[in-house]
Short mmCIF file of C-alpha atoms and ligand atoms in Angstrom, two decimals:
data_model
loop_
_atom_site.label_atom_id
_atom_site.label_comp_id
_atom_site.label_asym_id
_atom_site.label_seq_id
_atom_site.Cartn_x
_atom_site.Cartn_y
_atom_site.Cartn_z
CA UNK A 2 -59.40 76.43 91.83
CA UNK A 3 -60.59 77.31 95.09
CA UNK A 4 -63.71 76.10 96.47
CA UNK A 5 -64.30 79.09 98.86
CA UNK A 6 -65.20 82.51 97.14
CA UNK A 7 -63.46 85.88 99.12
CA UNK A 8 -67.54 86.07 101.03
CA UNK A 9 -66.48 82.89 102.38
CA UNK A 10 -68.80 80.76 100.95
CA UNK A 11 -68.98 77.63 98.92
CA UNK A 12 -69.13 78.06 95.18
CA UNK A 13 -71.62 75.80 93.66
CA UNK A 14 -73.55 76.26 90.12
CA UNK A 15 -76.30 78.75 89.68
CA UNK A 16 -77.84 76.33 88.04
CA UNK A 17 -78.06 72.83 88.27
CA UNK A 18 -78.30 71.09 84.41
CA UNK A 19 -81.37 68.22 84.33
CA UNK A 20 -80.86 64.87 83.21
CA UNK A 21 -84.24 63.93 81.09
CA UNK A 22 -85.38 60.27 81.41
CA UNK A 23 -84.66 59.70 77.98
CA UNK A 24 -81.01 60.83 78.65
CA UNK A 25 -80.48 58.52 81.14
CA UNK A 26 -81.97 55.99 79.35
CA UNK A 27 -79.26 56.44 76.81
CA UNK A 28 -76.12 56.59 79.46
CA UNK A 29 -77.81 53.07 80.60
CA UNK A 30 -74.39 51.04 79.20
CA UNK A 31 -72.10 54.01 79.02
CA UNK A 32 -68.53 52.98 80.83
CA UNK A 33 -67.99 54.81 84.30
CA UNK A 34 -65.48 57.10 82.00
CA UNK A 35 -67.32 57.94 79.39
CA UNK A 36 -70.06 58.73 82.43
CA UNK A 37 -67.36 61.46 83.76
CA UNK A 38 -66.84 62.85 80.08
CA UNK A 39 -70.58 63.25 80.09
CA UNK A 40 -71.24 64.84 83.44
CA UNK A 41 -68.30 67.42 83.27
CA UNK A 42 -69.42 68.73 79.38
CA UNK A 43 -72.52 69.39 80.83
CA UNK A 44 -71.07 71.69 83.29
CA UNK A 45 -68.02 72.83 81.61
CA UNK A 46 -68.77 72.63 78.15
CA UNK A 47 -68.53 76.96 78.16
CA UNK A 48 -64.82 76.62 79.55
CA UNK A 49 -63.03 73.54 77.89
CA UNK A 50 -64.79 72.23 74.21
CA UNK A 51 -66.11 69.15 74.16
CA UNK A 52 -63.40 67.19 72.65
CA UNK A 53 -60.38 68.93 75.08
CA UNK A 54 -62.67 67.47 77.83
CA UNK A 55 -62.44 64.01 77.35
CA UNK A 56 -58.82 63.84 75.80
CA UNK A 57 -57.76 65.30 79.46
CA UNK A 58 -60.03 62.66 80.84
CA UNK A 59 -58.81 60.39 79.47
CA UNK A 60 -55.65 61.70 80.37
CA UNK A 61 -56.33 61.16 83.94
CA UNK A 62 -56.98 58.01 83.79
CA UNK A 63 -54.51 56.79 82.65
CA UNK A 64 -52.89 56.37 85.81
CA UNK A 65 -55.31 53.48 86.44
CA UNK A 66 -54.44 50.21 86.83
CA UNK A 67 -56.83 49.68 84.09
CA UNK A 68 -57.53 52.72 82.07
CA UNK A 69 -60.39 51.54 80.31
CA UNK A 70 -62.41 50.53 83.77
CA UNK A 71 -61.10 52.77 86.72
CA UNK A 72 -63.93 51.07 88.88
CA UNK A 73 -64.09 47.24 89.28
CA UNK A 74 -68.00 46.38 90.33
CA UNK A 75 -68.14 43.13 92.55
CA UNK A 76 -70.98 41.19 93.60
CA UNK A 77 -71.31 40.03 96.73
CA UNK A 78 -73.39 37.64 98.86
CA UNK A 79 -77.25 38.71 98.81
CA UNK A 80 -76.78 40.38 95.72
CA UNK A 81 -75.22 43.44 96.99
CA UNK A 82 -72.86 44.84 94.97
CA UNK A 83 -69.76 46.91 95.72
CA UNK A 84 -67.84 49.34 93.36
CA UNK A 85 -64.05 49.22 93.99
CA UNK A 86 -63.06 52.42 93.70
CA UNK A 87 -59.26 52.32 94.41
CA UNK A 88 -57.47 51.03 91.67
CA UNK A 89 -55.49 54.66 91.18
CA UNK A 90 -52.08 55.27 92.07
CA UNK A 91 -53.48 56.11 96.12
CA UNK A 92 -55.75 53.30 95.89
CA UNK A 93 -58.27 55.44 97.59
CA UNK A 94 -61.40 56.70 95.81
CA UNK A 95 -60.13 60.29 95.74
CA UNK A 96 -58.05 59.16 92.77
CA UNK A 97 -61.12 59.23 90.88
CA UNK A 98 -61.32 62.94 91.05
CA UNK A 99 -58.83 63.96 91.80
CA UNK A 100 -56.93 62.65 88.59
CA UNK A 101 -59.07 64.90 86.42
CA UNK A 102 -59.39 67.84 88.25
CA UNK A 103 -55.47 67.61 87.89
CA UNK A 104 -55.59 67.83 83.66
CA UNK A 105 -58.49 70.40 84.21
CA UNK A 106 -56.47 72.70 86.70
CA UNK A 107 -53.20 72.11 84.02
CA UNK A 108 -55.33 72.92 81.33
CA UNK A 109 -56.37 76.18 82.80
CA UNK A 110 -52.67 77.23 83.87
CA UNK A 111 -51.19 76.21 80.29
CA UNK A 112 -53.66 78.76 78.72
CA UNK A 113 -52.62 81.29 80.78
CA UNK A 114 -49.16 80.49 80.90
CA UNK A 115 -49.75 80.72 85.15
CA UNK A 116 -48.68 79.11 87.93
CA UNK A 117 -51.10 78.18 90.74
CA UNK A 118 -50.07 76.32 94.93
CA UNK A 119 -52.59 74.75 96.22
CA UNK A 120 -53.38 74.04 99.57
CA UNK A 121 -54.79 71.04 101.39
CA UNK A 122 -55.55 69.59 104.83
CA UNK A 123 -56.18 66.63 104.66
CA UNK A 124 -57.40 63.41 106.51
CA UNK A 125 -55.69 60.61 105.29
CA UNK A 126 -56.13 60.25 101.28
CA UNK A 127 -56.46 63.50 99.84
CA UNK A 128 -53.10 64.58 100.26
CA UNK A 129 -51.49 61.65 98.63
CA UNK A 130 -54.31 61.43 96.39
CA UNK A 131 -53.47 65.28 95.15
CA UNK A 132 -49.52 64.41 95.24
CA UNK A 133 -49.56 61.69 93.42
CA UNK A 134 -51.67 63.75 90.92
CA UNK A 135 -49.41 67.14 90.87
CA UNK A 136 -45.97 65.91 91.34
CA UNK A 137 -45.18 66.02 87.86
CA UNK A 138 -47.24 69.22 86.94
CA UNK A 139 -44.51 71.85 86.59
CA UNK A 140 -46.96 74.94 86.89
CA UNK A 141 -47.94 73.84 90.46
CA UNK A 142 -46.59 74.16 93.65
CA UNK A 143 -48.77 71.75 96.22
CA UNK A 144 -48.77 71.92 100.31
CA UNK A 145 -50.36 69.31 102.02
CA UNK A 146 -50.87 69.85 105.70
CA UNK A 147 -50.99 65.52 107.75
CA UNK A 148 -52.42 65.18 111.40
CA UNK A 149 -49.35 63.85 112.64
CA UNK A 150 -49.77 60.25 114.00
CA UNK A 151 -53.63 60.57 113.65
CA UNK A 152 -53.37 58.38 109.99
CA UNK A 153 -52.31 55.06 109.59
CA UNK A 154 -48.48 54.73 108.74
CA UNK A 155 -49.05 53.98 104.87
CA UNK A 156 -51.33 57.54 104.56
CA UNK A 157 -48.31 59.03 106.02
CA UNK A 158 -45.74 57.94 103.67
CA UNK A 159 -47.62 57.37 100.80
CA UNK A 160 -47.55 61.32 101.25
CA UNK A 161 -43.91 61.98 102.86
CA UNK A 162 -42.45 59.90 99.89
CA UNK A 163 -43.85 61.90 97.35
CA UNK A 164 -39.79 63.85 96.91
CA UNK A 165 -40.39 66.42 94.20
CA UNK A 166 -39.76 69.73 94.17
CA UNK A 167 -42.87 70.83 93.70
CA UNK A 168 -44.31 69.26 96.79
CA UNK A 169 -44.48 70.41 100.02
CA UNK A 170 -45.41 68.06 102.90
CA UNK A 171 -46.20 69.25 106.32
CA UNK A 172 -46.67 66.94 109.75
CA UNK A 173 -48.31 69.31 111.54
CA UNK A 174 -49.39 68.14 115.20
CA UNK A 175 -53.51 67.98 115.43
CA UNK A 176 -56.40 67.22 113.87
CA UNK A 177 -57.49 67.28 110.17
CA UNK A 178 -60.13 69.45 111.59
CA UNK A 179 -57.05 71.98 113.31
CA UNK A 180 -55.15 72.01 110.02
CA UNK A 181 -58.03 73.46 108.20
CA UNK A 182 -57.92 76.80 110.03
CA UNK A 183 -54.37 78.48 108.78
CA UNK A 184 -56.10 77.29 105.18
CA UNK A 185 -59.21 78.50 105.76
CA UNK A 186 -57.70 82.29 107.11
CA UNK A 187 -55.53 82.28 103.54
CA UNK A 188 -58.62 82.33 101.74
CA UNK A 189 -60.22 84.51 103.32
CA UNK A 190 -57.23 87.28 102.18
CA UNK A 191 -58.11 88.09 98.61
CA UNK A 192 -54.72 89.81 98.15
CA UNK A 193 -52.48 86.39 98.80
CA UNK A 194 -55.19 84.54 97.58
CA UNK A 195 -54.45 86.46 93.99
CA UNK A 196 -50.60 87.09 94.65
CA UNK A 197 -50.22 83.09 94.61
CA UNK A 198 -52.78 81.76 93.17
CA UNK A 199 -54.18 79.90 95.38
CA UNK A 200 -55.88 77.34 95.23
CA UNK A 201 -57.27 73.89 97.05
CA UNK A 202 -57.79 70.08 95.83
CA UNK A 203 -59.82 69.31 99.10
CA UNK A 204 -63.24 67.79 98.72
CA UNK A 205 -64.54 71.74 99.01
CA UNK A 206 -62.48 72.07 95.05
CA UNK A 207 -65.63 72.19 92.33
CA UNK A 208 -63.90 70.42 90.02
CA UNK A 209 -63.85 67.30 92.17
CA UNK A 210 -67.47 67.43 92.84
CA UNK A 211 -68.75 67.87 89.30
CA UNK A 212 -66.42 64.63 89.18
CA UNK A 213 -67.96 62.55 91.87
CA UNK A 214 -71.24 63.22 90.40
CA UNK A 215 -70.42 60.78 87.88
CA UNK A 216 -70.43 57.63 90.79
CA UNK A 217 -73.60 58.11 91.50
CA UNK A 218 -74.83 58.26 87.63
CA UNK A 219 -72.59 54.84 87.35
CA UNK A 220 -73.83 53.13 90.66
CA UNK A 221 -77.47 53.60 89.72
CA UNK A 222 -77.19 51.63 86.68
CA UNK A 223 -75.15 49.36 88.33
CA UNK A 224 -77.70 48.74 91.01
CA UNK A 225 -80.66 48.71 88.01
CA UNK A 226 -78.73 45.72 86.58
CA UNK A 227 -79.45 43.46 89.39
CA UNK A 228 -83.11 44.26 89.50
CA UNK A 229 -84.79 46.49 87.17
CA UNK A 230 -87.99 46.75 88.96
CA UNK A 231 -86.39 47.88 92.51
CA UNK A 232 -84.42 50.82 94.21
CA UNK A 233 -80.65 51.02 93.83
CA UNK A 234 -79.80 52.54 97.26
CA UNK A 235 -75.95 53.61 97.42
CA UNK A 236 -73.73 52.99 100.51
CA UNK A 237 -71.65 56.22 101.25
CA UNK A 238 -68.57 56.19 103.72
CA UNK A 239 -68.89 59.34 104.82
CA UNK A 240 -66.45 62.23 106.55
CA UNK A 241 -66.22 65.93 104.77
CA UNK A 242 -69.29 64.92 102.30
CA UNK A 243 -67.86 65.57 98.78
CA UNK A 244 -68.98 62.04 97.44
CA UNK A 245 -72.46 62.46 99.25
CA UNK A 246 -72.88 66.36 98.20
CA UNK A 247 -71.95 64.96 94.85
CA UNK A 248 -74.62 62.53 95.23
CA UNK A 249 -76.89 65.33 96.00
CA UNK A 250 -76.47 66.76 93.23
CA UNK A 251 -76.98 63.70 91.27
CA UNK A 252 -80.56 63.98 92.72
CA UNK A 253 -81.12 67.43 91.57
CA UNK A 254 -79.97 66.53 88.25
CA UNK A 255 -82.99 63.72 88.62
CA UNK A 256 -81.15 61.00 89.28
CA UNK A 257 -83.48 58.46 91.27
CA UNK A 258 -81.18 57.20 94.04
CA UNK A 259 -81.78 56.78 97.57
CA UNK A 260 -78.93 57.15 99.21
CA UNK A 261 -77.48 55.88 103.13
CA UNK A 262 -73.91 57.60 104.52
CA UNK A 263 -72.54 55.99 106.99
CA UNK A 264 -71.00 57.92 109.69
CA UNK A 265 -68.09 57.50 112.72
CA UNK A 266 -68.70 60.75 113.96
CA UNK A 267 -72.21 61.79 114.76
CA UNK A 268 -72.29 65.45 113.06
CA UNK A 269 -74.58 64.56 110.17
CA UNK A 270 -76.71 62.04 112.10
CA UNK A 271 -77.19 65.18 114.51
CA UNK A 272 -78.11 67.38 111.30
CA UNK A 273 -80.32 65.26 109.76
CA UNK A 274 -82.25 63.76 112.43
CA UNK A 275 -82.33 66.86 114.93
CA UNK A 276 -81.60 69.71 113.28
CA UNK A 277 -78.04 70.44 114.96
CA UNK A 278 -75.80 71.21 113.00
CA UNK A 279 -72.67 71.48 115.45
CA UNK A 280 -69.12 70.43 116.21
CA UNK A 281 -68.28 68.19 119.01
CA UNK A 282 -65.79 66.10 120.19
CA UNK A 283 -64.23 64.17 117.62
CA UNK A 284 -64.48 60.05 117.58
CA UNK A 285 -61.26 58.62 116.48
CA UNK A 286 -62.15 55.72 114.50
CA UNK A 287 -60.61 52.76 112.32
CA UNK A 288 -62.18 54.39 109.61
CA UNK A 289 -59.02 57.58 109.68
CA UNK A 290 -60.26 59.56 106.47
CA UNK A 291 -64.07 59.52 108.20
CA UNK A 292 -62.51 61.47 111.33
CA UNK A 293 -64.46 64.62 111.15
CA UNK A 294 -66.45 66.80 112.95
CA UNK A 295 -66.78 69.77 110.45
CA UNK A 296 -69.00 68.42 107.73
CA UNK A 297 -67.73 70.99 105.15
CA UNK A 298 -69.90 70.66 101.82
CA UNK A 299 -73.19 70.07 103.87
CA UNK A 300 -73.42 74.22 103.26
CA UNK A 301 -74.07 73.01 99.71
CA UNK A 302 -76.36 70.74 100.48
CA UNK A 303 -77.96 73.33 102.14
CA UNK A 304 -78.08 75.57 99.04
CA UNK A 305 -79.67 72.71 97.22
CA UNK A 306 -82.20 71.84 99.76
CA UNK A 307 -83.05 75.69 100.46
CA UNK A 308 -83.88 75.85 96.14
CA UNK A 309 -80.38 78.35 96.06
CA UNK A 310 -81.84 80.40 98.83
CA UNK A 311 -78.44 82.68 99.40
CA UNK A 312 -78.78 84.65 102.39
CA UNK A 313 -80.40 81.84 104.63
CA UNK A 314 -77.27 79.41 104.14
CA UNK A 315 -75.00 82.61 104.55
CA UNK A 316 -77.33 82.98 108.08
CA UNK A 317 -76.63 79.52 108.65
CA UNK A 318 -73.32 79.15 107.95
CA UNK A 319 -71.97 82.43 109.50
CA UNK A 320 -73.30 80.90 112.79
CA UNK A 321 -72.01 77.72 112.45
CA UNK A 322 -68.65 79.58 111.81
CA UNK A 323 -68.95 82.06 114.42
CA UNK A 324 -70.25 79.46 117.23
CA UNK A 325 -69.61 76.36 115.89
CA UNK A 326 -73.02 75.76 116.27
CA UNK A 327 -75.87 76.48 114.10
CA UNK A 328 -79.64 75.07 113.83
CA UNK A 329 -81.30 73.71 110.45
CA UNK A 330 -85.05 74.91 109.43
CA UNK A 331 -87.07 71.41 110.09
CA UNK A 332 -88.26 72.07 106.44
CA UNK A 333 -84.91 71.29 105.46
CA UNK A 334 -83.79 68.33 106.78
CA UNK A 335 -87.15 67.08 105.80
CA UNK A 336 -86.78 67.37 102.18
CA UNK A 337 -83.47 66.12 102.83
CA UNK A 338 -84.81 62.88 104.41
CA UNK A 339 -86.60 62.01 101.90
CA UNK A 340 -83.44 60.40 99.98
CA UNK A 341 -80.91 60.37 102.72
CA UNK A 342 -80.38 58.15 105.61
CA UNK A 343 -77.57 58.50 107.73
CA UNK A 344 -76.06 55.29 109.73
CA UNK A 345 -73.96 55.35 112.77
CA UNK A 346 -71.22 53.28 112.64
CA UNK A 347 -69.06 52.00 115.62
CA UNK A 348 -65.22 50.10 115.40
CA UNK A 349 -66.76 46.92 116.83
CA UNK A 350 -69.45 47.35 113.77
CA UNK A 351 -66.57 47.95 111.44
CA UNK A 352 -64.51 44.67 112.37
CA UNK A 353 -67.84 42.78 112.38
CA UNK A 354 -68.33 43.89 108.95
CA UNK A 355 -65.01 42.93 107.75
CA UNK A 356 -65.00 39.52 109.43
CA UNK A 357 -68.30 38.80 107.93
CA UNK A 358 -67.78 40.10 104.37
CA UNK A 359 -64.52 37.58 104.30
CA UNK A 360 -66.81 34.85 106.01
CA UNK A 361 -69.56 34.91 103.24
CA UNK A 362 -67.37 36.18 100.47
CA UNK A 363 -64.50 33.67 99.77
CA UNK A 364 -61.97 35.41 102.11
CA UNK A 365 -62.75 39.33 100.46
CA UNK A 366 -61.16 42.19 102.40
CA UNK A 367 -62.50 45.64 103.06
CA UNK A 368 -60.86 48.84 104.23
CA UNK A 369 -62.82 50.22 107.45
CA UNK A 370 -64.36 52.60 105.69
CA UNK A 371 -66.04 50.19 102.84
CA UNK A 372 -66.53 48.59 105.72
CA UNK A 373 -68.78 50.89 107.65
CA UNK A 374 -70.79 51.58 104.58
CA UNK A 375 -71.59 47.36 104.20
CA UNK A 376 -72.34 47.24 107.61
CA UNK A 377 -74.99 50.56 107.48
CA UNK A 378 -76.35 47.79 104.02
CA UNK A 379 -76.30 44.81 106.84
CA UNK A 380 -78.35 46.94 109.28
CA UNK A 381 -81.05 47.95 106.77
CA UNK A 382 -84.41 45.47 107.25
CA UNK A 383 -85.16 43.87 103.90
CA UNK A 384 -81.78 44.54 102.30
CA UNK A 385 -82.67 42.19 99.62
CA UNK A 386 -85.89 44.29 98.45
CA UNK A 387 -83.04 47.30 97.31
CA UNK A 388 -80.31 47.23 94.65
CA UNK A 389 -77.56 47.89 97.51
CA UNK A 390 -74.35 49.57 96.13
CA UNK A 391 -71.75 50.05 98.39
CA UNK A 392 -69.01 52.32 97.67
CA UNK A 393 -65.80 50.68 98.59
CA UNK A 394 -63.46 53.60 99.29
CA UNK A 395 -60.00 52.43 99.71
CA UNK A 396 -57.89 49.35 99.29
CA UNK A 397 -57.46 46.81 102.47
CA UNK A 398 -53.98 46.86 101.65
CA UNK A 399 -53.70 50.65 103.34
CA UNK A 400 -55.61 49.42 106.53
CA UNK A 401 -53.12 46.37 108.12
CA UNK A 402 -53.86 47.47 111.97
CA UNK A 403 -57.72 46.97 111.10
CA UNK A 404 -57.51 43.69 109.33
CA UNK A 405 -54.93 41.77 111.60
CA UNK A 406 -57.82 43.55 114.75
CA UNK A 407 -60.73 41.59 112.96
CA UNK A 408 -58.35 38.66 112.29
CA UNK A 409 -58.62 38.19 108.16
CA UNK A 410 -55.87 37.17 105.93
CA UNK A 411 -54.69 39.78 103.63
CA UNK A 412 -52.57 38.56 100.72
CA UNK A 413 -52.27 41.39 98.20
CA UNK A 414 -49.87 44.18 98.05
CA UNK A 415 -47.51 44.27 101.31
CA UNK A 416 -47.74 48.66 100.93
CA UNK A 417 -46.17 48.85 104.22
CA UNK A 418 -43.16 47.43 103.08
CA UNK A 419 -43.14 48.78 99.86
CA UNK A 420 -43.33 52.28 101.21
CA UNK A 421 -40.81 51.73 104.10
CA UNK A 422 -38.35 51.37 101.29
CA UNK A 423 -38.60 54.97 99.72
CA UNK A 424 -36.61 58.30 100.79
CA UNK A 425 -39.22 60.33 102.69
CA UNK A 426 -39.19 64.56 103.03
CA UNK A 427 -41.53 66.57 105.10
CA UNK A 428 -41.20 69.33 107.57
CA UNK A 429 -43.04 69.29 111.05
CA UNK A 430 -44.97 72.02 113.20
CA UNK A 431 -45.30 71.66 116.61
CA UNK A 432 -48.95 72.42 117.95
CA UNK A 433 -47.45 75.54 119.73
CA UNK A 434 -46.35 76.78 116.46
CA UNK A 435 -48.28 80.10 114.93
CA UNK A 436 -49.32 77.80 111.33
CA UNK A 437 -50.51 80.70 109.55
CA UNK A 438 -47.55 82.89 109.84
CA UNK A 439 -45.61 78.73 108.49
CA UNK A 440 -47.87 78.80 106.16
CA UNK A 441 -47.26 82.29 104.93
CA UNK A 442 -43.18 81.81 105.03
CA UNK A 443 -43.51 79.00 103.27
CA UNK A 444 -45.72 80.77 100.20
CA UNK A 445 -42.96 83.42 100.22
CA UNK A 446 -40.23 80.82 100.09
CA UNK A 447 -42.38 79.88 96.81
CA UNK A 448 -43.04 82.06 95.27
CA UNK A 449 -39.05 83.62 95.22
CA UNK A 450 -38.22 80.51 93.86
CA UNK A 451 -40.57 80.37 91.17
CA UNK A 452 -39.89 84.40 90.30
CA UNK A 453 -36.15 83.33 90.06
CA UNK A 454 -36.63 81.15 87.90
CA UNK A 455 -38.94 83.08 85.38
CA UNK A 456 -36.12 85.18 84.98
C1 PLP B 782 -61.90 60.96 101.92
C2 PLP B 782 -62.37 59.58 101.95
C3 PLP B 782 -64.12 59.25 102.50
C4 PLP B 782 -64.43 60.80 103.18
O1 PLP B 782 -65.34 60.78 101.74
P1 PLP B 782 -65.82 62.32 102.20
O2 PLP B 782 -66.78 62.34 100.29
O3 PLP B 782 -65.23 63.60 102.24
O4 PLP B 782 -67.03 62.30 102.49
C5 PLP B 782 -63.91 57.94 103.13
N1 PLP B 782 -63.09 56.85 103.06
C6 PLP B 782 -62.03 57.11 102.49
C7 PLP B 782 -61.08 55.96 102.16
C8 PLP B 782 -61.71 58.28 102.14
O5 PLP B 782 -60.39 58.39 101.22
#
């Protein structure tokens, strides 16, 4: 349930299962949901019986618009495939991994007849996805820290409008990198973690990572359906590298995909092209869920690139965490560059791409994150020589400001109006407050309530 081990490193499997060519061939026509099941079985069949895994995954996807096909594929001009990953409850791709993870967590808590408290710092979509997935799971309390005034109104309302006694939404006056600090400190305290059974549902959560591996396997087959003879390149809108790291694991398993990470902040770009792994000033772009300088999951990519050299990863990460700056050996980034490229995207690129996509595709509207990925594809020379697959990360309905700026017509759901009608509940934490102290107080309150209930 926790992404971080008590030595401050991130959890990773000690062995990555391999997908043989035969296995891949035999999966070519599976549905996305079946691929999630196959991937999960490879990793956790020793912990949850296979049949139960399938049951839990089916239950998770019940919340989707069409539970039998959670992902909808569109074909755009120039044979570009676009995977709409946003047909879950909160209209962002995180619902895909979150709904399964919620089921897995509930399963383990049921088995041990216990409860847990999950802590989440969110840059926009993780929080609402987690709240919606967990609000009906009684064994779980969930605390979400959202960066006040730094995400869209719709995103904020999607969280504050989850009114349930096990959901605790905090509007903290800081960036999403700031809100991560007290959480990371809490996880370092082994006693505290044990007492409250602390876990997280951030992209550092291993289960979410595992489910996301399936995105890439499915994308690979969707790409191959365009042209079986050419490479498949996936275009990923990237922030904390959750989805991208899952892609690297898929690669390690033997999936022959090429990846392009679209970024609005340059942290990953500097790491890959300058070996400079550091935190600099945040660029606040229209793609709010990508506004991060701390690329959390990069540690996991380093682990894969270094052939699981944990002492090397530890050394790099210690530098990074102590001085916000570290250097990556060139041999490692060279391995990464064999299959990953990073493209920096500006707000102008995003606006231009939203417009161009609507113009060329009969008024089809995309969100700013999706636009960053599509912009990276448009900037690729000889786009037609590849099977390009774009990850459409969120519904445009969540980002009306950007759509207005691009001057495109949105005729879908009016979320702002739907959400404005709902009751809200939240607590504000000021920039000057001691957030760790506030967090500890809240944990005690939750603990006291649970103890009273169980008496
Ligand atoms: C979370 C999110 C991202 C960034 O995803 P990572 O996997 O953390 O890099 C991009 N776009 C949207 C819409 C998101 O919700």
